[in-house]
mmCIF file of C-alpha atoms and ligand atoms in Angstrom:
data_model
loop_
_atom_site.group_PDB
_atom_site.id
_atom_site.type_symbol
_atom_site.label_atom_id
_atom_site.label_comp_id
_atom_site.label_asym_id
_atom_site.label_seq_id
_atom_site.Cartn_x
_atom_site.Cartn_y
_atom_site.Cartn_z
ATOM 1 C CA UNK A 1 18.600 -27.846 13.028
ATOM 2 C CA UNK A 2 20.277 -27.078 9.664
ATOM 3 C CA UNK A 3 21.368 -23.487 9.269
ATOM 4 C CA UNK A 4 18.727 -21.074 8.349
ATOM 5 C CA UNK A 5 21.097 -19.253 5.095
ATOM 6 C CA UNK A 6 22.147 -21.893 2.125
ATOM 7 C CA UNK A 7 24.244 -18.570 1.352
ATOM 8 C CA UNK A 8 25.056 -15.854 2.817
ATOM 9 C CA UNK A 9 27.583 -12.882 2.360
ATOM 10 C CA UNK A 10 28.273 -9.448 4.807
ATOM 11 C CA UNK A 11 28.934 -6.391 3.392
ATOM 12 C CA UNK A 12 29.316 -4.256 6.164
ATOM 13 C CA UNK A 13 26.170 -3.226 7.855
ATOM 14 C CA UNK A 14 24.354 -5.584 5.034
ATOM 15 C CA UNK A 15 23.949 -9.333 5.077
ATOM 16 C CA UNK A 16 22.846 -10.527 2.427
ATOM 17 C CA UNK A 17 21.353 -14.143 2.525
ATOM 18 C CA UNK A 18 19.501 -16.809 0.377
ATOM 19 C CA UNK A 19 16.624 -18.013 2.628
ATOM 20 C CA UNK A 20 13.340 -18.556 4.013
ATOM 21 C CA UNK A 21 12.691 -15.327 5.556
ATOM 22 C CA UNK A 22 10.252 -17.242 7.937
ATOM 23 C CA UNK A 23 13.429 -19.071 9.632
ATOM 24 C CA UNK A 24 15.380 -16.125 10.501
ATOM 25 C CA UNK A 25 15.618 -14.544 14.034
ATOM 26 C CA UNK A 26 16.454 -11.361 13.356
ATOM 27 C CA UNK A 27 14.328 -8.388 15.904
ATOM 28 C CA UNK A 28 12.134 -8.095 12.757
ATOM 29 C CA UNK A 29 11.176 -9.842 9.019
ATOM 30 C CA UNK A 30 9.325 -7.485 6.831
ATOM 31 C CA UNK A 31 6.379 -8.890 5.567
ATOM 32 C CA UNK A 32 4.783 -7.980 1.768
ATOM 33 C CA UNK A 33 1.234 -7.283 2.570
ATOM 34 C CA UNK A 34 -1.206 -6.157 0.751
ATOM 35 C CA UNK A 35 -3.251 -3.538 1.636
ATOM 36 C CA UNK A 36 -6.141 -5.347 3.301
ATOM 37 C CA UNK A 37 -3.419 -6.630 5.854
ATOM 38 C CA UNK A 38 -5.688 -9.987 6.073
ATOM 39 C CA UNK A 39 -2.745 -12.176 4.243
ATOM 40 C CA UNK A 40 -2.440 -13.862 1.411
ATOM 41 C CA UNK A 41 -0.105 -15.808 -0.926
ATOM 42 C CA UNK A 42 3.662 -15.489 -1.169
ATOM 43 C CA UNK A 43 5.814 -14.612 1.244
ATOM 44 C CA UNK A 44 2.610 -13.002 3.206
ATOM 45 C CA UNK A 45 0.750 -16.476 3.074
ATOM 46 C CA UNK A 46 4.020 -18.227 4.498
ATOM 47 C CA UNK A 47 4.707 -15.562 7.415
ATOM 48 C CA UNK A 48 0.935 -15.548 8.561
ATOM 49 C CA UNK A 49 1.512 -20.048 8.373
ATOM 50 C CA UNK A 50 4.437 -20.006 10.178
ATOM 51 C CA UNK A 51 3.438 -16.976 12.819
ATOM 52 C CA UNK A 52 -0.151 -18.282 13.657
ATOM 53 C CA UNK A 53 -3.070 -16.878 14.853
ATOM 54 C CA UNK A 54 -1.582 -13.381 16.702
ATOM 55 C CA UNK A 55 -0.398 -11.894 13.940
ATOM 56 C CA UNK A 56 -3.935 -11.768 11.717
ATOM 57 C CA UNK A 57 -5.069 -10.455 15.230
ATOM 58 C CA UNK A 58 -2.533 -8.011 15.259
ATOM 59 C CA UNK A 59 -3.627 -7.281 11.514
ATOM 60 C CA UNK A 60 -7.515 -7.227 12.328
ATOM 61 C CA UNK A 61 -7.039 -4.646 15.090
ATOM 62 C CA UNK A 62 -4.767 -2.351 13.162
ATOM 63 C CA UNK A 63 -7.770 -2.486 10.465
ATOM 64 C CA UNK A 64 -10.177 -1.252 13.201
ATOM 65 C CA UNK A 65 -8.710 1.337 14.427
ATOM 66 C CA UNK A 66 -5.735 3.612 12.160
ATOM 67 C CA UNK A 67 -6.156 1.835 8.925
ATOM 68 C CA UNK A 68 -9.765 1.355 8.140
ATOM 69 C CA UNK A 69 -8.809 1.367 4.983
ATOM 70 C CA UNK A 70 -5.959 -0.642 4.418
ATOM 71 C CA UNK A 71 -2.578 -0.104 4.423
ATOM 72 C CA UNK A 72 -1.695 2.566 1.620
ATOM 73 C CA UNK A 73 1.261 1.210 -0.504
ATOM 74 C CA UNK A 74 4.708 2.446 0.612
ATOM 75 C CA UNK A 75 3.429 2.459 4.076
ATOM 76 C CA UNK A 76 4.725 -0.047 7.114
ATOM 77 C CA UNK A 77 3.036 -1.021 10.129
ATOM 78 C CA UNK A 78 4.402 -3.178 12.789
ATOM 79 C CA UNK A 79 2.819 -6.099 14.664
ATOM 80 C CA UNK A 80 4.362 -9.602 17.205
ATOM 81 C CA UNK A 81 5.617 -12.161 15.185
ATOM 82 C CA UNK A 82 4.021 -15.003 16.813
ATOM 83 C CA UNK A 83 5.296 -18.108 16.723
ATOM 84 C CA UNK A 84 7.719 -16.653 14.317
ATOM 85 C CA UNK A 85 11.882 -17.265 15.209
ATOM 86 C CA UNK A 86 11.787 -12.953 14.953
ATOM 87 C CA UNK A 87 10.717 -10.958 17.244
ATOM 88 C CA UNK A 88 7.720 -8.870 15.516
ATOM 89 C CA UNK A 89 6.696 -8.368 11.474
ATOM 90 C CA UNK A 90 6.827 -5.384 9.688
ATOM 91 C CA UNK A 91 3.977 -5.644 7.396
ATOM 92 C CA UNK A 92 4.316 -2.982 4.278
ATOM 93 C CA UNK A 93 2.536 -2.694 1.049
ATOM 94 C CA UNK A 94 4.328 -2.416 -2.355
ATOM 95 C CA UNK A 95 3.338 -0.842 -5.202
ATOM 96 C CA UNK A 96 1.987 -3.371 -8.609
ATOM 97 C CA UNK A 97 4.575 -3.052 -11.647
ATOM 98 C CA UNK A 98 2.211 -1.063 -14.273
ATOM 99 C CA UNK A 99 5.790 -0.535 -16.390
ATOM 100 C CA UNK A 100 7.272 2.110 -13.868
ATOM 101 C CA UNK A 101 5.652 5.309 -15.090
ATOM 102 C CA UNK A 102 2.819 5.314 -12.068
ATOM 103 C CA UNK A 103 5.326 6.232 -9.665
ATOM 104 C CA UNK A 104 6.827 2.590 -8.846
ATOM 105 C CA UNK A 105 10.324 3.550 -7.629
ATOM 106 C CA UNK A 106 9.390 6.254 -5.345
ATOM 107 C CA UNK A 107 6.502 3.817 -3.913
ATOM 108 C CA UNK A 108 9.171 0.599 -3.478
ATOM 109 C CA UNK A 109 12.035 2.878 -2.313
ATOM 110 C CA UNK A 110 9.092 4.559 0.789
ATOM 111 C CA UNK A 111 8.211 0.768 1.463
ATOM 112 C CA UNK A 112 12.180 0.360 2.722
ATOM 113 C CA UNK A 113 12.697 3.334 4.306
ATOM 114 C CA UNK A 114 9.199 3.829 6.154
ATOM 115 C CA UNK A 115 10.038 -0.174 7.582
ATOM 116 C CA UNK A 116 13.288 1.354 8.466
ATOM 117 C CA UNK A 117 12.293 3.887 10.219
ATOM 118 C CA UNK A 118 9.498 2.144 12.053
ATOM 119 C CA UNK A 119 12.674 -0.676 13.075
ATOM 120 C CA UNK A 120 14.619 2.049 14.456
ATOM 121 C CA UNK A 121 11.329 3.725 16.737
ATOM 122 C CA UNK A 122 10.963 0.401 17.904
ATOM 123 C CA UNK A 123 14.793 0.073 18.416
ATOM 124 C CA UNK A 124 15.389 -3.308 16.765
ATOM 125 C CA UNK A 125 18.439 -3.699 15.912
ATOM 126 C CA UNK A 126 18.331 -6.666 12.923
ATOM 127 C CA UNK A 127 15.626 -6.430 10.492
ATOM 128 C CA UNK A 128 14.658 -9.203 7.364
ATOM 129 C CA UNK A 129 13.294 -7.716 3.826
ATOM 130 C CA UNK A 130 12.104 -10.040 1.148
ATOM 131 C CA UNK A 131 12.028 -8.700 -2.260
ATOM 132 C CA UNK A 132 9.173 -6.643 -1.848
ATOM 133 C CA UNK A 133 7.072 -6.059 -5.045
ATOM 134 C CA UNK A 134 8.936 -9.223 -7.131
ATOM 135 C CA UNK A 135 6.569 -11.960 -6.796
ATOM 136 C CA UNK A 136 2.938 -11.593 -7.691
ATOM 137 C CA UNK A 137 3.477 -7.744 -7.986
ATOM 138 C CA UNK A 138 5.541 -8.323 -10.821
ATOM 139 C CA UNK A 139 8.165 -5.124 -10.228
ATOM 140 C CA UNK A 140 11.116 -6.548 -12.413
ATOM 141 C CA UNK A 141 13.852 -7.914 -9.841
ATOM 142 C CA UNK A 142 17.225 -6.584 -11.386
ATOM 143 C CA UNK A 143 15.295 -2.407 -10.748
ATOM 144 C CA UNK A 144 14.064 -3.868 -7.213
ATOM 145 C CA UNK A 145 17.464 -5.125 -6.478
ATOM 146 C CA UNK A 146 19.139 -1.502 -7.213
ATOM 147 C CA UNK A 147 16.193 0.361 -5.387
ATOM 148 C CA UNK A 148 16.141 -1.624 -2.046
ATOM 149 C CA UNK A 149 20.222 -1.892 -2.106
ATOM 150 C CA UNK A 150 20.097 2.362 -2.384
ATOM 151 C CA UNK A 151 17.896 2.744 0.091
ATOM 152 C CA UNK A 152 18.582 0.824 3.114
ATOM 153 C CA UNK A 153 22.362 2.112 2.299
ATOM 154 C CA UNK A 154 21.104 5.533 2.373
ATOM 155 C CA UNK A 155 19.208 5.164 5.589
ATOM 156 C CA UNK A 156 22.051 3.320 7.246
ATOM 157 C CA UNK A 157 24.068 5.529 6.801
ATOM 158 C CA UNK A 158 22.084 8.057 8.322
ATOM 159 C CA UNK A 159 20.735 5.736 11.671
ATOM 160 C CA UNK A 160 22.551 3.854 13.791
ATOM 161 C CA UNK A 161 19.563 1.499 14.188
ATOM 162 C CA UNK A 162 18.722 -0.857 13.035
ATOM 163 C CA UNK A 163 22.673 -2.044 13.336
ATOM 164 C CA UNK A 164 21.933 -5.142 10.677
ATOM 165 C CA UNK A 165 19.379 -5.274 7.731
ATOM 166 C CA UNK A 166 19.482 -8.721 6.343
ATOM 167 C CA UNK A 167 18.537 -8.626 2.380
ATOM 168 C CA UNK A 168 16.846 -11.724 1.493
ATOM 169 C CA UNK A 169 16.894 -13.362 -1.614
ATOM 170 C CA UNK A 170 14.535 -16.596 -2.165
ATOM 171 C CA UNK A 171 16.235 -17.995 -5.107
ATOM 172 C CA UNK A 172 19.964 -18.092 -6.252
ATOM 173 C CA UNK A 173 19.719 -15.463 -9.208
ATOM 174 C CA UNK A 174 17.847 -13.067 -6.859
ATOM 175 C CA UNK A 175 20.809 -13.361 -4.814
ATOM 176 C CA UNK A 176 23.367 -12.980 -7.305
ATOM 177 C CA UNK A 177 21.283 -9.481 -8.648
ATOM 178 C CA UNK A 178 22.124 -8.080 -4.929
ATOM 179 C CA UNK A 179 25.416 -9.781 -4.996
ATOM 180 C CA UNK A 180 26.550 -7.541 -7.891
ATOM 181 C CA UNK A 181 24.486 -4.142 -6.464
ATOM 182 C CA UNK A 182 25.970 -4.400 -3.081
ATOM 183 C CA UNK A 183 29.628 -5.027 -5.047
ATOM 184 C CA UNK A 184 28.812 -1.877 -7.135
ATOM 185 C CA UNK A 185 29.391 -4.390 -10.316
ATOM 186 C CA UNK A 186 25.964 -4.057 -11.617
ATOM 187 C CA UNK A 187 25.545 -3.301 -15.158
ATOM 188 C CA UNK A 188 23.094 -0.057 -15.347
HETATM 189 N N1 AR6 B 1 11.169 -16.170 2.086
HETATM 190 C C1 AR6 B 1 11.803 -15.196 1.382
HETATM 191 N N2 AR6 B 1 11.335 -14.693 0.234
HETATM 192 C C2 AR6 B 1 10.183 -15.213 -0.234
HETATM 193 C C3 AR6 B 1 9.456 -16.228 0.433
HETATM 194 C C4 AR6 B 1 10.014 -16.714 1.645
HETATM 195 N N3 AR6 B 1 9.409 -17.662 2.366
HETATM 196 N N4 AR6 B 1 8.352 -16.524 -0.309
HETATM 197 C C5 AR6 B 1 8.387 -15.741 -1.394
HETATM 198 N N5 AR6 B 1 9.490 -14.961 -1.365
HETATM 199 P P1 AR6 B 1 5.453 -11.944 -3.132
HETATM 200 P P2 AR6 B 1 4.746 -9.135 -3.783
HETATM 201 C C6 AR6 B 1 9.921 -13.933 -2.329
HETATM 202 O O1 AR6 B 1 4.662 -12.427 -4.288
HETATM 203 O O2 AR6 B 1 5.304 -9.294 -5.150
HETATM 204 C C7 AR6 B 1 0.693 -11.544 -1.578
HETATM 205 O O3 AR6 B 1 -0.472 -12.223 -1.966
HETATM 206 C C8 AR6 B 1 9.466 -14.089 -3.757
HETATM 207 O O4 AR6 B 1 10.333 -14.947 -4.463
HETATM 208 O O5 AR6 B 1 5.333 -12.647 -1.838
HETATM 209 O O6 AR6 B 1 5.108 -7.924 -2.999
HETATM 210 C C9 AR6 B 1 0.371 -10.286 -0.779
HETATM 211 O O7 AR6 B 1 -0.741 -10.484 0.080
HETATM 212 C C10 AR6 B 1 9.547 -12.665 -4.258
HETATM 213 O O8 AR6 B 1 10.878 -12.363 -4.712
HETATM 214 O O9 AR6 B 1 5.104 -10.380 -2.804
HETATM 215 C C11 AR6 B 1 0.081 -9.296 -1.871
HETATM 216 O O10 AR6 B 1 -1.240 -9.439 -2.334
HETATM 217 C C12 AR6 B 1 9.291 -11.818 -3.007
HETATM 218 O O11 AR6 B 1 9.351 -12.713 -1.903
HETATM 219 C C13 AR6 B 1 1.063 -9.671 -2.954
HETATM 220 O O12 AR6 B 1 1.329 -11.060 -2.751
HETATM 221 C C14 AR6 B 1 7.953 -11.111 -2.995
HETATM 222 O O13 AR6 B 1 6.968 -11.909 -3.606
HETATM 223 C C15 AR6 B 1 2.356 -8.916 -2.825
HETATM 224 O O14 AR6 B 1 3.190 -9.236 -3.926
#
């Protein structure tokens, strides 16, 4: 099987990778959900394909029970991963870019650190993000890049789990944004 990273680069308790986050077998990929937890496209519609059935069960019982409402953004909930390579998915909702007045950063920064936190109640020690909020969500990627590389840093160094959060970037400019954040190059 080819490797799962066409790149990848450590910088200390950070990986960062360009990947499928799918393929990875870390303890834990974080999925970006939407608040209905029932799935949908992006990276959300390729965990829930590649997972199977389990996790939408996982999903559907969460909504009977705590969340009869949905997920509020900058929440996380945790569920198995199926037939996924990792372990469980952190499923967490962030906010819609509505030009970053409506509380955006706060929301996208609580959607790191609340999947954080649940990783490190659950003891995992590796844990997946996707660019939460940069697809359909439309939160521009360069801000998202700065917000997610502050946070986990902050948390990290704060918690000894999880040991490894793997930053993943889907396409190569995505992954040259967190290149330059986690470098401290980035222009601000
Ligand atoms: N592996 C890694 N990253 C991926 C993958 C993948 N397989 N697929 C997409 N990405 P999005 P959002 C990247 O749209 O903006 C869903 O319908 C993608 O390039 O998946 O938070 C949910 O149900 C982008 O950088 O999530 C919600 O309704 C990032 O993942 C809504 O979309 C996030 O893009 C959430 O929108």
């Amino acid at each position: 099987m080819p490797l799962p990273y066409s790149a990848r680069r450590a910088f200390g308790r950070i990986l960062l990778a360009q990947a499928d986050i799918t393929r990875l077998d870390t303890d834990a990929i974080v999925n970006a959900a939407n608040s209905s937890l029932l799935g949908g496209g992006g990276v959300d519609g390729a965990i829930h394909r590649a997972g199977g059935p389990a996790i939408l069960e996982a999903c559907r019982r969460l909504r009977a029970g705590h969340y009869g409402k949905g997920l509020p953004t900058g929440q996380a909930v945790i569920t198995p991963g199926g037939r996924l390579p990792a372990r469980h998915v952190i499923h967490t909702v962030g906010p819609v870019w509505n030009g970053g007045h409506k509380h955006e950063p706060e929301l996208l920064a609580d959607c790191y650190r609340h999947s954080l936190q649940l990783a490190a109640e659950h003891e995992l020690r590796s844990v997946a993000f996707p660019g939460i909020s940069t697809g359909i969500y439309g939160y521009p990627k360069a801000q998202a890049a700065a917000i997610a590389v502050h946070t986990v840093q902050t948390f990290l160094a704060a918690h000894a789990l999880p040991e490894t959060v793997v930053l993943v970037a889907f396409d190569e400019d995505t992954y040259r944004l967190y290149e330059q954040e986690l470098s401290g190059q980035a222009e601000k």
